Structures are given as C-alpha cells and as structure tokens.
Coordinates of C-alpha atoms in Angstrom, one line a residue:
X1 CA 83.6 125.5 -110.5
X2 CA 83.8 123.2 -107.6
X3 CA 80.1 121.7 -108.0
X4 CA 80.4 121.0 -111.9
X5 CA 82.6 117.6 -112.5
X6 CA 83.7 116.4 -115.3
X7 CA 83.1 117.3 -118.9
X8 CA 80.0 116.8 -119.5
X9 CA 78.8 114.3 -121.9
X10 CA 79.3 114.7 -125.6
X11 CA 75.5 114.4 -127.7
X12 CA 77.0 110.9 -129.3
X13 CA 73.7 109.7 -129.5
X14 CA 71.7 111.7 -132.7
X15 CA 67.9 111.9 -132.4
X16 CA 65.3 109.5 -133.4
X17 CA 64.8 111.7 -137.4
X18 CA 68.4 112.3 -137.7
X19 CA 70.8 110.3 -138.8
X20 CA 74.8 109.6 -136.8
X21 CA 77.1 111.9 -138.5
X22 CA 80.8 112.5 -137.7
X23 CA 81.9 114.3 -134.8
X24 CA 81.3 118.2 -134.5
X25 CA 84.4 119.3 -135.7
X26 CA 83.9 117.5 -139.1
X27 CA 80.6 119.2 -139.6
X28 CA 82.0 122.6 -140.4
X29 CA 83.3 123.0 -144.1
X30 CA 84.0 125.3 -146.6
X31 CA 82.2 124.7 -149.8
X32 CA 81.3 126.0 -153.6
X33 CA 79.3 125.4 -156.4
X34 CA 81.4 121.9 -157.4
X35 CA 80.8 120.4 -153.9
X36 CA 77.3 121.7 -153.2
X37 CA 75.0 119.1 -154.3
X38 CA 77.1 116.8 -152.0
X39 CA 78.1 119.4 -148.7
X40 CA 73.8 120.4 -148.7
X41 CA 72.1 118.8 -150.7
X42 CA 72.7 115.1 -150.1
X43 CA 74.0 115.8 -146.8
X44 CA 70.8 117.3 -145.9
X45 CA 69.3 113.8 -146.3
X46 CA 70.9 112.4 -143.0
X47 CA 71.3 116.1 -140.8
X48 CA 70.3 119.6 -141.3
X49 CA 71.9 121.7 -142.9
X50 CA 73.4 125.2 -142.7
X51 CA 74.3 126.9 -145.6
X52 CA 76.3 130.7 -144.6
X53 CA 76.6 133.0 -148.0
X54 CA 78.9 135.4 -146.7
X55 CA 81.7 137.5 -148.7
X56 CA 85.5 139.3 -147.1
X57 CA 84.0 142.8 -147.3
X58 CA 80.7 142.3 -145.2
X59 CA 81.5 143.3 -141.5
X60 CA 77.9 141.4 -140.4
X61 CA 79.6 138.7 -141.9
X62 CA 82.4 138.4 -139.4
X63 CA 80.2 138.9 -136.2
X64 CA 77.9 135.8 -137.5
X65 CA 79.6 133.5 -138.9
X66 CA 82.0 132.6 -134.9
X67 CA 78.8 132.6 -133.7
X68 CA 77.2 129.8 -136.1
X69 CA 80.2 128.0 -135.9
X70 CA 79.7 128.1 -132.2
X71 CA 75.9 126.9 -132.1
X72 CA 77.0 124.0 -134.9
X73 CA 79.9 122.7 -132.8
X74 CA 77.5 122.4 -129.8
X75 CA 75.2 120.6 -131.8
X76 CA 77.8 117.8 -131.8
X77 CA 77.2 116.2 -134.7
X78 CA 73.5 116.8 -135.4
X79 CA 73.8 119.7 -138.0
X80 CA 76.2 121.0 -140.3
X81 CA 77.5 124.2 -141.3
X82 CA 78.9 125.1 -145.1
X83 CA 80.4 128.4 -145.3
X84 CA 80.0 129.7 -149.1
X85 CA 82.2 132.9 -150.0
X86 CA 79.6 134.6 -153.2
X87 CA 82.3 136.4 -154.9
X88 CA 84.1 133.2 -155.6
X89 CA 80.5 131.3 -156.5
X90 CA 78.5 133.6 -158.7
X91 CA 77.4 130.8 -161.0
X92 CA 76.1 129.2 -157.8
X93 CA 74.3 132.2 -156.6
X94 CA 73.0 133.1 -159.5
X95 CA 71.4 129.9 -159.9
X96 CA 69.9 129.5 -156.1
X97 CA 69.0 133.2 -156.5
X98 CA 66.6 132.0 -160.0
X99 CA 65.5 129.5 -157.3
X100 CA 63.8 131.9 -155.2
X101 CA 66.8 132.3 -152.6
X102 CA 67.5 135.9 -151.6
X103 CA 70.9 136.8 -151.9
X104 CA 70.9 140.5 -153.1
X105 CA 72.5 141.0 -149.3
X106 CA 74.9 138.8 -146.8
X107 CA 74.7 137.5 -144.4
X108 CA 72.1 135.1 -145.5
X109 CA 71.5 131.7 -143.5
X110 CA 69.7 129.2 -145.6
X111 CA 68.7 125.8 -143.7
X112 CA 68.2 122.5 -145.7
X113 CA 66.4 119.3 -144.7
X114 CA 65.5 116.3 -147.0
X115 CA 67.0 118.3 -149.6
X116 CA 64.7 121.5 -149.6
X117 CA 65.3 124.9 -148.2
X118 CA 63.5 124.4 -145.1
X119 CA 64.2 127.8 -143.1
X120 CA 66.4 130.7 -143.7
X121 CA 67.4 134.3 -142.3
X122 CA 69.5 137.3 -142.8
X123 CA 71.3 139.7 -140.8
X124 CA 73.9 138.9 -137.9
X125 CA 71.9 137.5 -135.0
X126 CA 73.2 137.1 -131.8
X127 CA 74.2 133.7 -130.6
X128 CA 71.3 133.2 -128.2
X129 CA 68.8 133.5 -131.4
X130 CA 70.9 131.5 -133.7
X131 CA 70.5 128.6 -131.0
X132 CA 66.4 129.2 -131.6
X133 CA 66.8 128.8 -134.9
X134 CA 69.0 125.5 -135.1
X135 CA 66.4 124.4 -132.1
X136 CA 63.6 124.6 -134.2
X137 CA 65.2 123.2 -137.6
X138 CA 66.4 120.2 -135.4
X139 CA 63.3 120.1 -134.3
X140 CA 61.7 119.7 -137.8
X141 CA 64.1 117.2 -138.3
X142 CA 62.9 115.3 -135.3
X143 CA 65.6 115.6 -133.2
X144 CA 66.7 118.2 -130.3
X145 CA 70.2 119.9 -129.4
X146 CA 72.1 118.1 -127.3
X147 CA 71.4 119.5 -124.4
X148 CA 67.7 119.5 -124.5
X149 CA 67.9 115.3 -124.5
X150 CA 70.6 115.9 -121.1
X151 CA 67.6 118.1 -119.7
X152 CA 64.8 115.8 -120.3
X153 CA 67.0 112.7 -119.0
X154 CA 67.9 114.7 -115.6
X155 CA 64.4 115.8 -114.8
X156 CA 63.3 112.2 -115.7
X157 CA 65.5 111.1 -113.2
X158 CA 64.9 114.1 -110.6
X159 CA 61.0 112.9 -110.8
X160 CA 62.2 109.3 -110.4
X161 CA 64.0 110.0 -107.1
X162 CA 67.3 109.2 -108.3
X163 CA 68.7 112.9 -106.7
X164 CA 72.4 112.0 -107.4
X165 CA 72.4 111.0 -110.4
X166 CA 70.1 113.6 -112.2
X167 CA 72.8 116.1 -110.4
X168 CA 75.3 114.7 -112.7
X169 CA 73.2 115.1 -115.3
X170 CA 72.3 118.4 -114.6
X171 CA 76.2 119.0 -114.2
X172 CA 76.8 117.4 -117.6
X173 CA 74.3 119.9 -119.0
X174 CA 75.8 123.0 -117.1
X175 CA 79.6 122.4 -118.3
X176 CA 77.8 121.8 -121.7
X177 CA 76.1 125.4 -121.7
X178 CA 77.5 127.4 -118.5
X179 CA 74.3 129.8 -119.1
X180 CA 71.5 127.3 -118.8
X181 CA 68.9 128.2 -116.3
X182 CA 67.0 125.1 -116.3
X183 CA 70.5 123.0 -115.5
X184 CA 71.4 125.4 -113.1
X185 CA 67.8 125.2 -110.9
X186 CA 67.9 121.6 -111.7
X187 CA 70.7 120.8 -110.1
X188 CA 69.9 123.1 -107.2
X189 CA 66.9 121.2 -106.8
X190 CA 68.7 117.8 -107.3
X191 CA 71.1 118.9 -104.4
X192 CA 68.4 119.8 -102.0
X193 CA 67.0 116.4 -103.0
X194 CA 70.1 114.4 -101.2
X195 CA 69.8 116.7 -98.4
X196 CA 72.6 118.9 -99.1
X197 CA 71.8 122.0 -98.8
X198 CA 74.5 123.7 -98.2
X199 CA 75.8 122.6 -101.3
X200 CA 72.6 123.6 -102.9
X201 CA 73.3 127.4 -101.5
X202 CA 76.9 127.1 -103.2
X203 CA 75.8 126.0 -106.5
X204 CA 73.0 129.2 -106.1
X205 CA 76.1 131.1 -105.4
X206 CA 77.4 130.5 -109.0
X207 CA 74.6 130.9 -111.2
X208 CA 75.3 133.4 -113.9
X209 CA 74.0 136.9 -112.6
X210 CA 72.3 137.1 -116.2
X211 CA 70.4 134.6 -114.9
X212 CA 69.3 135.7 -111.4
X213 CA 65.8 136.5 -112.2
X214 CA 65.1 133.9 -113.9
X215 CA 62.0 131.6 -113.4
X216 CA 63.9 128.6 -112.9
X217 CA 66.2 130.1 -110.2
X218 CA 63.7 132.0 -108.7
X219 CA 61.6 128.9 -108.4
X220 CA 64.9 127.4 -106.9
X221 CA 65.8 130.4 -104.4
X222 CA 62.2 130.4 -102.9
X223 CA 62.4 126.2 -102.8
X224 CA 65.9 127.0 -100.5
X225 CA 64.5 129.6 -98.2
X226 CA 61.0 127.4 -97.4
X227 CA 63.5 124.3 -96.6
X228 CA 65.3 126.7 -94.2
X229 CA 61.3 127.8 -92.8
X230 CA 60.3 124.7 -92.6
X231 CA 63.4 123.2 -91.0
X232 CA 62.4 125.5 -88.4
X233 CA 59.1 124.3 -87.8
X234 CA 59.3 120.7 -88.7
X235 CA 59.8 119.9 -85.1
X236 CA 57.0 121.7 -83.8
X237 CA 54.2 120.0 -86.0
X238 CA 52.5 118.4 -83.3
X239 CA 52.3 121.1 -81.3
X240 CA 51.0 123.3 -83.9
X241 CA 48.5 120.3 -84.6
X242 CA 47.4 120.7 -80.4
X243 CA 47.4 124.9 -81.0
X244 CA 44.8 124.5 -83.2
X245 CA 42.4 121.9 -82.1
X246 CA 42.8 124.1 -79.0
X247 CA 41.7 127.5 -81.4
X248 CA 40.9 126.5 -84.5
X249 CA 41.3 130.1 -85.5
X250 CA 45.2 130.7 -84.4
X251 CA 46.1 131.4 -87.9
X252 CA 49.8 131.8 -87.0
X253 CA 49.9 128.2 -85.9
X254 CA 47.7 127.2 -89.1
X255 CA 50.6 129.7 -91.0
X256 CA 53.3 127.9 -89.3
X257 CA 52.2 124.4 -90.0
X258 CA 51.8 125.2 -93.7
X259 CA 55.3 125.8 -93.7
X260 CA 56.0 122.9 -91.9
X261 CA 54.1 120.4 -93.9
X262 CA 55.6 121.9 -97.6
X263 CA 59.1 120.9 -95.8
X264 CA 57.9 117.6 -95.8
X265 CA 56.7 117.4 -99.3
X266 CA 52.6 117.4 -98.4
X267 CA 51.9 120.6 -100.5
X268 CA 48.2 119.9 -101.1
X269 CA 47.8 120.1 -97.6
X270 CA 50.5 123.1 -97.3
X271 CA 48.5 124.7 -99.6
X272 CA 44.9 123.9 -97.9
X273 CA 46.3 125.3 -95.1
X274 CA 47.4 128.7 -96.0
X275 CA 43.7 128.5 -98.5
X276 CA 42.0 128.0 -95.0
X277 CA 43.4 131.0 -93.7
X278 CA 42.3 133.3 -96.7
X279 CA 38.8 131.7 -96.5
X280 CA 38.4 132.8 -93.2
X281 CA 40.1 136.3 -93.3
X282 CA 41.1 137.8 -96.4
X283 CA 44.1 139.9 -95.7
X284 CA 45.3 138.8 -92.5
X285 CA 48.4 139.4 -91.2
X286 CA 49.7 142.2 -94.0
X287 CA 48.1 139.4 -96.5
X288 CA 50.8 136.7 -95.0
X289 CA 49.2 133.5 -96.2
X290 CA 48.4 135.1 -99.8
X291 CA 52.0 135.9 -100.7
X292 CA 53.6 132.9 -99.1
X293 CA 51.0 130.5 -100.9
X294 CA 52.3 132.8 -104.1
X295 CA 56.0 131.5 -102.8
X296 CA 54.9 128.1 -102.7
X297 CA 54.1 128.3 -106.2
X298 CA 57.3 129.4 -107.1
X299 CA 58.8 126.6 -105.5
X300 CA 57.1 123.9 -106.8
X301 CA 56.6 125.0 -110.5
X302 CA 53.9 126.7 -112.3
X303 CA 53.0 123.5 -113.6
X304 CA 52.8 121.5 -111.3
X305 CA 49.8 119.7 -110.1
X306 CA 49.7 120.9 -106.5
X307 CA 50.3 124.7 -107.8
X308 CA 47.6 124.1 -110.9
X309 CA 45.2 123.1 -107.9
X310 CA 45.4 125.2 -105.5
X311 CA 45.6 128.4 -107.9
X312 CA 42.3 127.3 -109.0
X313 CA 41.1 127.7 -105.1
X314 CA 43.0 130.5 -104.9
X315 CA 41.7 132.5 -107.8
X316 CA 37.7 131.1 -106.7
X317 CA 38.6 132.8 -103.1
X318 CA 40.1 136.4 -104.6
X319 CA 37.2 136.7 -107.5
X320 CA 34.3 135.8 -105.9

C-alpha cells in the first residue's frame, strides 16, 4: 500500500514488568520433560510463558499451534511459546496432570508467569482470540503487545498536535497488524490533521472491508464527510452569523453554522447550536439537527469531552 512506509517498528523495547528477551524468533522452542524447569519455569521469571501440549494425531492441534506461533512472533520478544509433543513426555504429563493441569485432551494452552500456571485453555481458538488471551497474560505481567504501546504513542502524539508524526506511527502499527481498526482511523484522522484530505480518502479506501463498520472507521468516515460540509460553509460564517441576528429562528442558517463551526474545531459551540435548534423545535426538518449532532458524535469519539457534554444536553432535551 502506497500510504504505509516502511516496516514498522519492531517492539525492541519490553514493558515496564517484563523483562528484554531475545528477539521473536528465539522465543519459539520445542521442549520436554529434561528442559522444562528451564524453557517455563525459570523462563517464566523474566516473560510469559506459553506452554502448547499437543500430540501428531490431534487435527485441532495443527489448526492452533501456526496460529500461536503467529500471535508469539508478533509479540516480539515479550512471551514465549514451548511446544510439548505428550506422547514423547508422559512422565511430564503425568506429573503436571497430579498437579492439577488438565491434559486428558489436546490441545491444551497452559500460561506461566513468576513460575505459576497463571492462565490456560483448550480447544483450537482462532487467531483473533488467541491475541486476547496473550493480551491479557501480558497484561498480568505488566506489559502490553507491541502494538498496543505504538497505539498509545500515536494518539499521544495525535492529541499533542504533532499530525505527521503520529501518521507514522499509526503506519508503523498498520504494517505491524494490517487489520487494526484503531491504526487505520488513526491515521485517517492524523491525515486529515495535516490537511490532506485527499490522502485521508485514500487511506479510507484501503481499510480492510472486515473492518468497514467498525467504530473507529465509522467515527473516521463521518469526521471526512463533516470536513467536506464544513469546507462548504466555512466561508459563509459571517453571513450565517448576520442571517440570524436578522431571524434568530432561521434554523437552516443556525444548522449551517453548526457545520461550519465543527470544521473549525469549536464543537461545544457546534454542538450548542444544533442543541438550540432541538430546544426550540423538536423534530424539525425530518429531525435534521438530531441526527447530525448524532454524527458529530461519531466524529469526535464517544469519549470525548465535547460528545460526553452535549449527550448529557441532548438526553435532558429528548427525556424530559
């Protein structure tokens, strides 16, 4: 994809909990019952842990075990994967089994940390639940996947006003995980931020159909189409200013100017204004200044403090 440069960056940097390991690749072994104090046990002491008891004839088996491999290399260093084969390490299962550790069926996925079972399941899960579960274990563990500390860094940066370079971070976390709705309405947002919107429209272009709906890119969509409204009516603010201290009630012109002032980044008074009009006339206009105030919301966030406040007027007005 044109918009995502570069590789991304690699999570060199392990979490405040977790201790630097070796690269990703080194955290994927094969063990057995002479290597497993040492592969989970002390290991677990510096990362989490992930211990897969599989066996050649389990068919669940082969579906899981790409997939963990998958979520561990993306981890990039911050938890390791030991694959243990049961038929060759009965003495081992027996023992973890006397230990309270289920393995009457495989696939089972025991998690250590600190040297204690911390977390475990069973069954082949799919890849996106398998990231849930290493999320929360890392989590445990104090730390986060890599791309949840290139997330946090962009929208620090976003909220700082540095638009460019939170797009390369949000481009760093896209190449990272190509299916991340939060990079991909990040860097939307980041683009519409340096006043390219056209470029914007592109990278909208190429998010992920699974991904359409959203709540991210639909915040991002509805962000694009009231910069192209309120492009429109920037211009005219003054005169829609002179409209209404002419007719106070010309709620078109009141309409219009809400548009125009969210363009410039006033929302509180973009919000007042479409407020005003459902004050004074519930309904109007096919219930106009109802759903674009609900578009507004969109835009901005759900939590943000301008949505938080006027959906408090808003709910005051409809439940009265």
């Amino acid at each position: 994809m044109e918009l995502i440069l570069g590789q991304g960056r690699a999570a060199a940097e392990a979490p405040s909990g977790v201790a630097a390991m070796p690269g990703a690749a080194a955290m994927i072994v094969e063990g057995d019952q002479k290597t497993f104090m040492a592969d989970v046990i002390e290991a677990s002491r510096g990362v989490p842990v992930l211990v897969d008891f599989w066996a050649t004839w389990c068919g669940p088996c082969r579906q899981l075990t790409p997939a963990l491999e998958k979520v561990t290399r993306a981890a990039g260093g911050r938890v390791k994967l030991v694959k243990i084969d049961i038929d060759k390490n009965r003495a081992l299962v027996q023992q973890l089994t006397q230990l309270g550790l289920p393995l009457q069926s495989v696939p089972t996925v025991a998690a250590f940390w600190q040297g204690q079972i911390a977390d475990m399941f069973q069954g082949a899960l799919p890849e996106s639940e398998i990231k849930r579960f290493v999320e929360g274990l890392l989590k445990l563990a104090g730390g986060a996947m890599p791309t949840a500390d290139l997330l946090a860094e962009a929208r620090a940066a976003l909220q700082a006003g540095d638009a460019a370079g939170a797009g390369e971070l949000f481009r760093a976390l896209i190449a990272e995980e190509p299916e991340n709705a939060e990079g991909w309405g990040g860097l939307i947002r980041a683009l519409m931020a340096e006043g390219a919107e056209d470029r914007a429209e592109q990278a909208l272009a190429q998010v992920p159909p699974k991904l359409a709906e959203h709540a991210e890119i639909a915040g991002a969509r509805s962000a694009l189409a009231l910069a192209r409204e309120g492009r429109q009516a920037a211009g005219a603010i003054e005169s829609l200013k002179a409209r209404l201290a002419a007719d106070p009630h010309d709620r078109a012109a009141r309409y219009d100017l809400a548009t125009a002032l969210n363009a410039k980044g006033e929302r509180e008074a973009a919000a007042e204004a479409l407020l005003s009009i459902i004050r004074e006339q519930p309904g109007w206009n096919q219930d106009a200044a109802r759903l674009q105030l609900l578009k507004f919301f969109e835009a901005w966030g759900f939590d943000d403090a301008a949505t938080m406040a006027a959906r408090r007027k808003l709910s005051a007005l409809l439940f009265r």
